[in-house]
Coordinates of N, CA and C in Angstrom, one line a residue:
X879 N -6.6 7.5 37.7 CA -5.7 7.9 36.6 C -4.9 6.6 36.2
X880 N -4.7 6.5 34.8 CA -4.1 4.8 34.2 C -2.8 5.2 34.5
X881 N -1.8 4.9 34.4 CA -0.1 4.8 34.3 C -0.1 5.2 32.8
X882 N 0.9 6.2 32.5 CA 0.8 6.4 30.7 C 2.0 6.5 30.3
X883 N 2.7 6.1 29.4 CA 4.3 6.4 28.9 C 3.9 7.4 27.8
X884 N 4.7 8.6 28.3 CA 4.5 10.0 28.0 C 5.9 10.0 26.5
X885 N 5.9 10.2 25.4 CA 6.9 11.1 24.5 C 6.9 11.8 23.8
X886 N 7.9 12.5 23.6 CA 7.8 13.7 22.1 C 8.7 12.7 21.3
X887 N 8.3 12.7 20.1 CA 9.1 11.7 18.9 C 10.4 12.8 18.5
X888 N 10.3 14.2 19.1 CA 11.4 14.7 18.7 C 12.7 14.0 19.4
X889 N 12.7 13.6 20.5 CA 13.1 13.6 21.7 C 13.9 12.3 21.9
X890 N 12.3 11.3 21.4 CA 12.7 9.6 21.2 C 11.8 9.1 22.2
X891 N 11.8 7.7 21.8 CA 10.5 7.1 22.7 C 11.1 6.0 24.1
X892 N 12.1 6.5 23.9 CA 12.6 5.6 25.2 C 11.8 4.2 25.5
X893 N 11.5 3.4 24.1 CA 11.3 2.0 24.4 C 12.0 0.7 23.7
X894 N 11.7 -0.3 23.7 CA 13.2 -1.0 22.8 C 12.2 -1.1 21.7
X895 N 11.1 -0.7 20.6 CA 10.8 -0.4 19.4 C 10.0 0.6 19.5
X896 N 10.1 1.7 18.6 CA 9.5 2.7 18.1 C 8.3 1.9 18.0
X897 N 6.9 2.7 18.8 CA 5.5 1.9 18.5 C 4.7 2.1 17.7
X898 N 5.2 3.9 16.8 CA 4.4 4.2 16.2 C 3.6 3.3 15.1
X899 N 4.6 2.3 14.6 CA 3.8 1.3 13.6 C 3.0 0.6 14.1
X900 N 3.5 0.0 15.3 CA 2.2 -0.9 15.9 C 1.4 -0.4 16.2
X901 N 0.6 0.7 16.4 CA -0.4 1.7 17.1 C -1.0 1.9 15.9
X902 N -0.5 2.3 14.9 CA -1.3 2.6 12.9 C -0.9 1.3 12.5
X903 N -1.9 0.1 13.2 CA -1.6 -0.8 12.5 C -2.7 -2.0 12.9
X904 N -3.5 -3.2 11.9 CA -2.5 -3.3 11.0 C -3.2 -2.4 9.8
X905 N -2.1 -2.8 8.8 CA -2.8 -1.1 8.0 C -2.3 -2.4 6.2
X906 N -3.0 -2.0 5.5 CA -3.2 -2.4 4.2 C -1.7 -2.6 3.3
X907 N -1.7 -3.4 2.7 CA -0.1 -3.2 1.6 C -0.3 -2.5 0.5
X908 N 0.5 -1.4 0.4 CA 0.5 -1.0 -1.0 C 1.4 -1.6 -1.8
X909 N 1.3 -2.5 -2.9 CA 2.1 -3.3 -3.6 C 2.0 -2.8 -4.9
X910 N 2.9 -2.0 -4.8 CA 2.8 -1.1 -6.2 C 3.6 -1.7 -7.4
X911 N 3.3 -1.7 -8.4 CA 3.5 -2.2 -10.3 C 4.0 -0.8 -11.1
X912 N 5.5 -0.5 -11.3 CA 5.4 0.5 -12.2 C 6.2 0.2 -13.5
X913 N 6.6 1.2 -14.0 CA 8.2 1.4 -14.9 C 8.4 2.4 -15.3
X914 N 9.6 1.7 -15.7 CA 10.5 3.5 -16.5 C 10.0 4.2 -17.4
X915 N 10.5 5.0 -18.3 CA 10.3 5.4 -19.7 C 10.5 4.3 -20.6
X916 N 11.9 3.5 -20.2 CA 12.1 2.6 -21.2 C 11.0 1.6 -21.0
X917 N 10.5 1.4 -20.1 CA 9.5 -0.1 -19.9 C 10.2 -1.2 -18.6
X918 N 11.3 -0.6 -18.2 CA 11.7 -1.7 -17.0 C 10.3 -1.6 -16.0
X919 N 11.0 -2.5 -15.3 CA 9.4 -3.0 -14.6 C 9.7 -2.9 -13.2
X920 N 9.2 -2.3 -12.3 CA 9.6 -2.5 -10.7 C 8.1 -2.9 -10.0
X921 N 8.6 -3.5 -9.2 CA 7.5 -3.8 -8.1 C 8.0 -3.9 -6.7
X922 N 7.4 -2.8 -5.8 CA 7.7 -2.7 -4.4 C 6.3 -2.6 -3.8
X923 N 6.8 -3.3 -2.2 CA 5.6 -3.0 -1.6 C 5.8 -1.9 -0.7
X924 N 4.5 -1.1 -0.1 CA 4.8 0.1 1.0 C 3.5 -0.2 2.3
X925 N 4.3 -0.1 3.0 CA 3.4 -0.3 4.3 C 2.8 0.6 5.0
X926 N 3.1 1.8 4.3 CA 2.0 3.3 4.6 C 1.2 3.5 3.1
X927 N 0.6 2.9 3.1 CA -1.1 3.1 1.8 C -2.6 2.9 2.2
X928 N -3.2 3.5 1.7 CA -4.7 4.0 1.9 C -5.6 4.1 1.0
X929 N -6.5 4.5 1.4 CA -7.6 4.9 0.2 C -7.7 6.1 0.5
X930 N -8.3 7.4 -0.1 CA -8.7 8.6 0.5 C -9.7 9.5 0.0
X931 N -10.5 8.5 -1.2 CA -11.5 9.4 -1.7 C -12.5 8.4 -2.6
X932 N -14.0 8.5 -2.3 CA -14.7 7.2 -2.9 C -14.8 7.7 -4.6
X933 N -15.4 9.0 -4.9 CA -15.8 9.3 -6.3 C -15.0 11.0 -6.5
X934 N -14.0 10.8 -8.0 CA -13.3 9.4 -7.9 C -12.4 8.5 -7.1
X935 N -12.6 7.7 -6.9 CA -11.5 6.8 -6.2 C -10.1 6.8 -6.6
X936 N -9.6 7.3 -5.3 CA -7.9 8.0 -5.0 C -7.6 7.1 -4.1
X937 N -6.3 6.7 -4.4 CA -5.4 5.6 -3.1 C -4.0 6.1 -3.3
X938 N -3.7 6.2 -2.2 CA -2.2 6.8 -2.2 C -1.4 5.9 -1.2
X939 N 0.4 6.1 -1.4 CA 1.5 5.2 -0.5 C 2.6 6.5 -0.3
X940 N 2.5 5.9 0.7 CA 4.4 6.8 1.1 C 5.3 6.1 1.3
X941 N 6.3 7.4 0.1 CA 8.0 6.5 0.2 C 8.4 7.1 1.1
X942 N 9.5 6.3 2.0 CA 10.3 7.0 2.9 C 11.7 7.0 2.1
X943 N 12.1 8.0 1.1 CA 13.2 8.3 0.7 C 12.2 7.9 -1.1
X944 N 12.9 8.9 -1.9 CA 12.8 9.0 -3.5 C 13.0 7.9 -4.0
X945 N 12.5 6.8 -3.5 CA 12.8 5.7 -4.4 C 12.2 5.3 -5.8
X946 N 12.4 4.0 -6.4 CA 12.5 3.9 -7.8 C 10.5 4.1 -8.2
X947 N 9.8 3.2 -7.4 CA 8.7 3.5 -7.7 C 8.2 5.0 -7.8
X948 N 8.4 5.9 -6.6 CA 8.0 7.4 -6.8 C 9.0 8.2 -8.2
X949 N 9.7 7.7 -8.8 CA 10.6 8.3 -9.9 C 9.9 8.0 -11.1
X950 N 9.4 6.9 -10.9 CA 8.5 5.8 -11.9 C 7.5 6.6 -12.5
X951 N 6.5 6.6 -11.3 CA 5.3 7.1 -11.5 C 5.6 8.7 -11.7
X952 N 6.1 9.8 -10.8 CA 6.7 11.0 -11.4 C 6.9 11.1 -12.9
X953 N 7.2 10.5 -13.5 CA 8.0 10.5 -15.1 C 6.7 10.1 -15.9
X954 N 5.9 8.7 -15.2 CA 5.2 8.7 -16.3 C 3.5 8.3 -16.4
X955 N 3.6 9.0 -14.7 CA 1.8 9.2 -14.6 C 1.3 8.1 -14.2
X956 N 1.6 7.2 -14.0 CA 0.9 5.5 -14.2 C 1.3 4.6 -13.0
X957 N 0.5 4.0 -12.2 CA 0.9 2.8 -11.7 C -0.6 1.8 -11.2
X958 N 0.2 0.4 -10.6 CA -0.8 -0.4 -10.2 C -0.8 -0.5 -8.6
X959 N -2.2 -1.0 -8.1 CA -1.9 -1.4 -7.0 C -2.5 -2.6 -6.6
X960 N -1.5 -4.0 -6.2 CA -1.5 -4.9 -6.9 C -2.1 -5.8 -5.0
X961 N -3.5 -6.5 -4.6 CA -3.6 -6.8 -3.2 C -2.7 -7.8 -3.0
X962 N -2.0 -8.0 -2.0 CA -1.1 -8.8 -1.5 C -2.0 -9.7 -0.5
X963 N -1.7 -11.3 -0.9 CA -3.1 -11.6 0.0 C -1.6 -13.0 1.0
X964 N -2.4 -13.9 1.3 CA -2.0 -14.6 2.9 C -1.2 -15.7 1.5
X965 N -1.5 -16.3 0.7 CA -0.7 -17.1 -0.3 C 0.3 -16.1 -1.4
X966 N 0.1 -15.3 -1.4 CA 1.5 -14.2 -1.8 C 2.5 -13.5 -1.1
X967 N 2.2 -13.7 0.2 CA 3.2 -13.4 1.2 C 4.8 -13.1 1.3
X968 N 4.9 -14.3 0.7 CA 6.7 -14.5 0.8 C 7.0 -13.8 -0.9
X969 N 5.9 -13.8 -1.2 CA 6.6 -13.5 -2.6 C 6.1 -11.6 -3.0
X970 N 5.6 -11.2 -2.3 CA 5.4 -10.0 -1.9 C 6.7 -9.5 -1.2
X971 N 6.8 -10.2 -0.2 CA 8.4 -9.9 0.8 C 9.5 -9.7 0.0
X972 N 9.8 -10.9 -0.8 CA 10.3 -11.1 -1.9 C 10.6 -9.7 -2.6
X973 N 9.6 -9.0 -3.1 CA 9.8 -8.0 -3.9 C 10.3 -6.4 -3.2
X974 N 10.7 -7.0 -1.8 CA 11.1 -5.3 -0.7 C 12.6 -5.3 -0.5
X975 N 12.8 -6.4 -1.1 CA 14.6 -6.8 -1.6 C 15.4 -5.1 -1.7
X976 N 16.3 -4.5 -1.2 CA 17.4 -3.6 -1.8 C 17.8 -4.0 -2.9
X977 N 17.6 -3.6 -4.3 CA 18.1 -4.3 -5.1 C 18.1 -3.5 -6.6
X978 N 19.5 -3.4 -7.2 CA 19.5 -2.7 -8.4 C 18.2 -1.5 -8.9
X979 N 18.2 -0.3 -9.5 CA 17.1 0.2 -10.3 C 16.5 -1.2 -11.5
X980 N 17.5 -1.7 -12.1 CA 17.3 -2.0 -13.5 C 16.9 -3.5 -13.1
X981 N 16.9 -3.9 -11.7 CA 16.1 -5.3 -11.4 C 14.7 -5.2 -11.7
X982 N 14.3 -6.6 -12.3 CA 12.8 -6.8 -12.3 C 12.4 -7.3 -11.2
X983 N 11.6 -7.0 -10.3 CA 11.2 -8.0 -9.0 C 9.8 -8.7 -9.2
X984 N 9.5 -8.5 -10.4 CA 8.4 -9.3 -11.3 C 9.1 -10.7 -11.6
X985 N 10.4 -11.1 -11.9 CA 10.7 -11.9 -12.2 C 11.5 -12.6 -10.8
X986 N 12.3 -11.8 -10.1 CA 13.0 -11.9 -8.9 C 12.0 -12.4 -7.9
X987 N 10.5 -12.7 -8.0 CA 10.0 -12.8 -7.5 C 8.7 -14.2 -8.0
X988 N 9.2 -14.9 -9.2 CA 8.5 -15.4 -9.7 C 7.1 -15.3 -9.6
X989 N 7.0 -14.0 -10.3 CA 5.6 -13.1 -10.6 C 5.2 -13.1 -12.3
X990 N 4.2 -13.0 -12.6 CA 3.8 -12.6 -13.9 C 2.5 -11.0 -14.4
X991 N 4.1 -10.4 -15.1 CA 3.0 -9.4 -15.9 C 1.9 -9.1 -16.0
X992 N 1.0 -8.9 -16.4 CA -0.2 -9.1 -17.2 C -0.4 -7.5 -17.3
X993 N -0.9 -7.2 -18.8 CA -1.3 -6.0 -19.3 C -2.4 -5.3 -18.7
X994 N -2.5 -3.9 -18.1 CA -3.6 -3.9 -17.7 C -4.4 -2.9 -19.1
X995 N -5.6 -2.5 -18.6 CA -6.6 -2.5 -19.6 C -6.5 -0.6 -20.1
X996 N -6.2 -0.1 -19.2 CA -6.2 1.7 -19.4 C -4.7 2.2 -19.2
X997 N -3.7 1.4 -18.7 CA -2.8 2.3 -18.5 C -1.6 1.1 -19.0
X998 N -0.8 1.5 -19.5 CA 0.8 0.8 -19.8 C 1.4 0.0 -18.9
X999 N 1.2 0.4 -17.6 CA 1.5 -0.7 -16.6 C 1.0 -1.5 -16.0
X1000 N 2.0 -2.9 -16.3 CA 1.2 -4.1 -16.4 C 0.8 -4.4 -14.5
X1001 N 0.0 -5.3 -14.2 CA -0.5 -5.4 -12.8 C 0.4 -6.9 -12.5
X1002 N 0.2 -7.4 -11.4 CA 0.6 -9.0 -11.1 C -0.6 -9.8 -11.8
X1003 N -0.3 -10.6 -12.2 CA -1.7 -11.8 -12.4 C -2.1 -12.5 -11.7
X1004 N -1.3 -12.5 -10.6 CA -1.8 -13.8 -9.4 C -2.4 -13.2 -8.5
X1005 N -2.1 -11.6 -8.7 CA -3.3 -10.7 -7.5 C -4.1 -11.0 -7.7
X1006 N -5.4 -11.6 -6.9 CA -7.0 -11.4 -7.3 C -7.8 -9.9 -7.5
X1007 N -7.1 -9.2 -6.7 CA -7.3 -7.8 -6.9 C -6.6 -6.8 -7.3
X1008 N -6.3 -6.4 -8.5 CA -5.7 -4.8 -9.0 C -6.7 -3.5 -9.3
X1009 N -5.7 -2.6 -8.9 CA -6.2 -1.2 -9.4 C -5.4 -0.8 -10.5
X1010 N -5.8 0.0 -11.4 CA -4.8 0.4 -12.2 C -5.2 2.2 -12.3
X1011 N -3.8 3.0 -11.7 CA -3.9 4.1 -11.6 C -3.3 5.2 -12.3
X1012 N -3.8 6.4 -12.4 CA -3.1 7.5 -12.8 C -2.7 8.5 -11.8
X1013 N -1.5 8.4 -11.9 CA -1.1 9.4 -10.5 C -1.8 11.1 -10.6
X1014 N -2.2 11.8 -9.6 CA -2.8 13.0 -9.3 C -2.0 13.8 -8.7
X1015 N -1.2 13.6 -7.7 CA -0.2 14.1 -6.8 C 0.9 13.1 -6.5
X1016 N 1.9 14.1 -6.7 CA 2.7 13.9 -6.2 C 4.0 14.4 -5.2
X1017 N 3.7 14.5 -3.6 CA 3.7 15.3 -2.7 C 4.9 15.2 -1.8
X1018 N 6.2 15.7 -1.5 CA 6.8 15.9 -0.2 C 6.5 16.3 0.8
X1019 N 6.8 15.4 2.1 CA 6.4 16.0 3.1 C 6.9 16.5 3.8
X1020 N 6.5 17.5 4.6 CA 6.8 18.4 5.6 C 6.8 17.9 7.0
X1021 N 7.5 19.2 7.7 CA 7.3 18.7 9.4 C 6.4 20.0 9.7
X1022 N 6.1 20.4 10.8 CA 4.8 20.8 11.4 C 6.1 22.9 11.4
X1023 N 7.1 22.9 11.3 CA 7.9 23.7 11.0 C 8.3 24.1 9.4
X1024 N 7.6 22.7 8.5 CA 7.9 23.8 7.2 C 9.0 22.7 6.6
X1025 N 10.0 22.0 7.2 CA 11.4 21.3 6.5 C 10.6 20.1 6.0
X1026 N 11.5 20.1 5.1 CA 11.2 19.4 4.3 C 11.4 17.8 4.6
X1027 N 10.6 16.9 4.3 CA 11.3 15.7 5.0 C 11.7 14.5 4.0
X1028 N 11.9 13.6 4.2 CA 12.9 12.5 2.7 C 11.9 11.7 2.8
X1029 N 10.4 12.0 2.7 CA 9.7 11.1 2.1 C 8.5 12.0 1.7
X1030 N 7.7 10.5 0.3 CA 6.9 11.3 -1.0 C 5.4 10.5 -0.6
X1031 N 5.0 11.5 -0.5 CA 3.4 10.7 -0.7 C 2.9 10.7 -2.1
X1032 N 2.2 9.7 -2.7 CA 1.7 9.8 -4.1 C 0.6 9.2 -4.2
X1033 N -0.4 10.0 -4.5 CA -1.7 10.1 -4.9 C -1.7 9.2 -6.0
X1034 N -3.1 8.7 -6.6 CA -3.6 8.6 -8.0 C -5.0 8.0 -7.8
X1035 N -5.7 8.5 -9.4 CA -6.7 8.6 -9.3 C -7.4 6.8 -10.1
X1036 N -7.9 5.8 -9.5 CA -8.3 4.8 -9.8 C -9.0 4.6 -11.2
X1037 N -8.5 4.1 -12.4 CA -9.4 4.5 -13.3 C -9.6 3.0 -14.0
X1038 N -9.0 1.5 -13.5 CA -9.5 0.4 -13.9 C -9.3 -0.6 -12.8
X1039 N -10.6 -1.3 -12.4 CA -10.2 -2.2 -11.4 C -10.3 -3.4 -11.9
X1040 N -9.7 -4.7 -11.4 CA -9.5 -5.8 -11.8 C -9.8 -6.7 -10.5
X1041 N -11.2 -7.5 -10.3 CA -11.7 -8.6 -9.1 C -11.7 -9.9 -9.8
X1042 N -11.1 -10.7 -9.0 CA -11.6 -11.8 -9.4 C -12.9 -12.5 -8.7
X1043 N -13.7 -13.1 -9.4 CA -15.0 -12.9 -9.4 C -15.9 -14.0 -8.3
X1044 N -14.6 -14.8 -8.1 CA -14.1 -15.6 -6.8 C -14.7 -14.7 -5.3
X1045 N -14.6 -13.3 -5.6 CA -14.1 -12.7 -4.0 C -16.0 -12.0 -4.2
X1046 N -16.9 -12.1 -5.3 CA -17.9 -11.6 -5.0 C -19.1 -12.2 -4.4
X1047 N -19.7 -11.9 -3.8 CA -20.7 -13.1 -3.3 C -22.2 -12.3 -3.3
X1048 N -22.9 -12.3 -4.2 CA -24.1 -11.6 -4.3 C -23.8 -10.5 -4.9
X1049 N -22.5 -10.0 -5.5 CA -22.5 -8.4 -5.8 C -21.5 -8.0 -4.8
X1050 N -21.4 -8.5 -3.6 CA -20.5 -8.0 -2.4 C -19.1 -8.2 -2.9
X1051 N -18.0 -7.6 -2.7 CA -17.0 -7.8 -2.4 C -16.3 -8.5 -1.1
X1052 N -15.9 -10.1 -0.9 CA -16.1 -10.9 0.4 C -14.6 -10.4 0.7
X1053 N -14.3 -9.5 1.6 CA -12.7 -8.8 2.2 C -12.6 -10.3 2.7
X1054 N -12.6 -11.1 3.6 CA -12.3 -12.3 4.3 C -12.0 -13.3 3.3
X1055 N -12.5 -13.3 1.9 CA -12.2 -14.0 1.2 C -10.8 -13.9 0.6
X1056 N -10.5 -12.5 0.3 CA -9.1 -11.8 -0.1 C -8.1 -12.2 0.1
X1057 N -8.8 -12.3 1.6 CA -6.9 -12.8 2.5 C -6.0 -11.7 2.6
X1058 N -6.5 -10.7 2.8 CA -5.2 -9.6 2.7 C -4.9 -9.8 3.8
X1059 N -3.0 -9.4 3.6 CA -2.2 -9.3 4.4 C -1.5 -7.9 4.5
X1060 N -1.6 -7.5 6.1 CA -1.7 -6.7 6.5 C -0.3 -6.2 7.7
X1061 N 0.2 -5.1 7.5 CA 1.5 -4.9 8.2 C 1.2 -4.3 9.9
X1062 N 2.0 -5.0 10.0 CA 2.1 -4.5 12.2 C 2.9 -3.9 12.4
X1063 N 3.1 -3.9 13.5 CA 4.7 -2.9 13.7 C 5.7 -4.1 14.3
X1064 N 6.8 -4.0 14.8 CA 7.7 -4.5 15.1 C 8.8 -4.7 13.7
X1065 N 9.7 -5.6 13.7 CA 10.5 -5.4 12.2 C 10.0 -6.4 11.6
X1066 N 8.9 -7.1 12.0 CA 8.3 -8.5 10.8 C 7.1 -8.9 11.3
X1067 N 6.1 -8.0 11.9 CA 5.1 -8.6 12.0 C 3.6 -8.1 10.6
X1068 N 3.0 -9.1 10.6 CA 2.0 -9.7 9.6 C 0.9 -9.7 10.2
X1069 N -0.2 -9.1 9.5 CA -1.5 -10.0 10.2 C -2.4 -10.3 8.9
X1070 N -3.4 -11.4 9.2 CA -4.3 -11.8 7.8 C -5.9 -11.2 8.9
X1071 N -7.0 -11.9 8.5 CA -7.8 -11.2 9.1 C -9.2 -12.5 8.7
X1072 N -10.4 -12.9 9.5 CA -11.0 -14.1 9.3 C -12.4 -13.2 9.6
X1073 N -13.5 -14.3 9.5 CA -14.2 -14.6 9.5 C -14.9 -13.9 11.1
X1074 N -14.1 -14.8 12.1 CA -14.3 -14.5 13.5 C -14.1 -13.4 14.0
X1075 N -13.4 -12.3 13.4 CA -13.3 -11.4 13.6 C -14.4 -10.4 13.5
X1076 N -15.2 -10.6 12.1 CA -16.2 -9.7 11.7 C -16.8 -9.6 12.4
X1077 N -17.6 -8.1 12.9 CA -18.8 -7.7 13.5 C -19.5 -6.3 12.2
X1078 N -20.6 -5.9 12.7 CA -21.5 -5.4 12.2 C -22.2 -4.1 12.8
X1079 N -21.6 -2.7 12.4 CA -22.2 -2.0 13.0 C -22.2 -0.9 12.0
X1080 N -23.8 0.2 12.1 CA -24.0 0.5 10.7 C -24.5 2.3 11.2
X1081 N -24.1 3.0 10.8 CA -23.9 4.3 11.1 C -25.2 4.8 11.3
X1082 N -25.2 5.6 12.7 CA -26.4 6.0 13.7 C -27.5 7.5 12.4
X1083 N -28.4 7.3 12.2 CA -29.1 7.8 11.4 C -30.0 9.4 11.9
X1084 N -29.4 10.1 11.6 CA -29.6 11.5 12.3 C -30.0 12.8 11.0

């Protein structure tokens, strides 16, 4: 029998960091692109985002607390999600600033606009990779009792993507090429992801 450090998270984890992020991790950036009614522009990143459906293609982020992006997209259906790669780093960071509703972090972040093709909200241009989405759900969550908890999960449904043509290699999409940067747990850890990493294993045929 291993030695195990036993907790209930109701309770607390009795260690000097909460592990749960390092354990779900590292896990993708959702670097979301929205705005208001009037057209202000916000850009945050979330370090709980996913994919969760191939056809159609649904990716969803969770806010911990109603913030400006989940109000955004609530109001007006629409957002981007913009890859954060290993040379956008600091400037991704950059955009997780506390900072006014009516701040641009497009500009606070010396970022640029760009129109996307189906929906009103513009994506970053220096991402190699955008999605441009229509929100599907938009969800509060619960505890395993029913209460309600201060964070939103929000769906949407993928309806234009944007590659730069750099990251294809035969038709493939090269993920190593990307450079995505990728969240850990502790209060600042990063991971990128290479080459030496990759292995190859292709699902048992039954």
């Amino acid at each position: 029998m291993r030695d195990e450090h036993f907790y209930r998270p109701s309770e607390g984890h009795g260690l000097a960091h909460d592990p749960f992020n390092s354990i779900i991790a590292p896990r993708p950036i959702g670097w979301i692109s929205s705005h208001d009614e009037a057209g202000n522009l916000n850009l945050a990143p979330y370090s709980f985002f996913n994919a969760f459906n191939y056809v159609p293609p649904i990716i969803g982020f969770s806010s911990v607390g109603y913030k400006d992006s989940v109000g955004n997209i609530e109001r007006t259906g629409e957002f981007v999600w913009n890859l954060a790669t290993e040379e956008l780093a600091e400037r991704m960071n950059a955009t997780s600033a506390m900072v006014a509703p009516a701040t641009d972090e497009f500009m606070l972040a010396g970022l640029t606009p760009t129109p996307s093709r189906e929906i009103a909200v513009p994506r970053v241009a220096e991402a190699p990779v955008s999605f441009e989405c229509r929100a599907t759900q938009v969800v509060r969550l619960r505890t395993a009792r029913g209460d309600e908890v201060d964070t939103w999960l929000v769906l949407g449904e993928v309806v234009g993507v944007h590659i730069d043509t750099a990251l294809l290699k035969d038709g493939i999409y090269d993920t190593v090429a990307g450079k995505p940067v990728l969240r850990g747990g502790g209060p600042g850890d990063y991971f990128t992801i290479s080459e030496a990493q990759r292995f190859v294993m292709f699902r048992p045929q039954g």
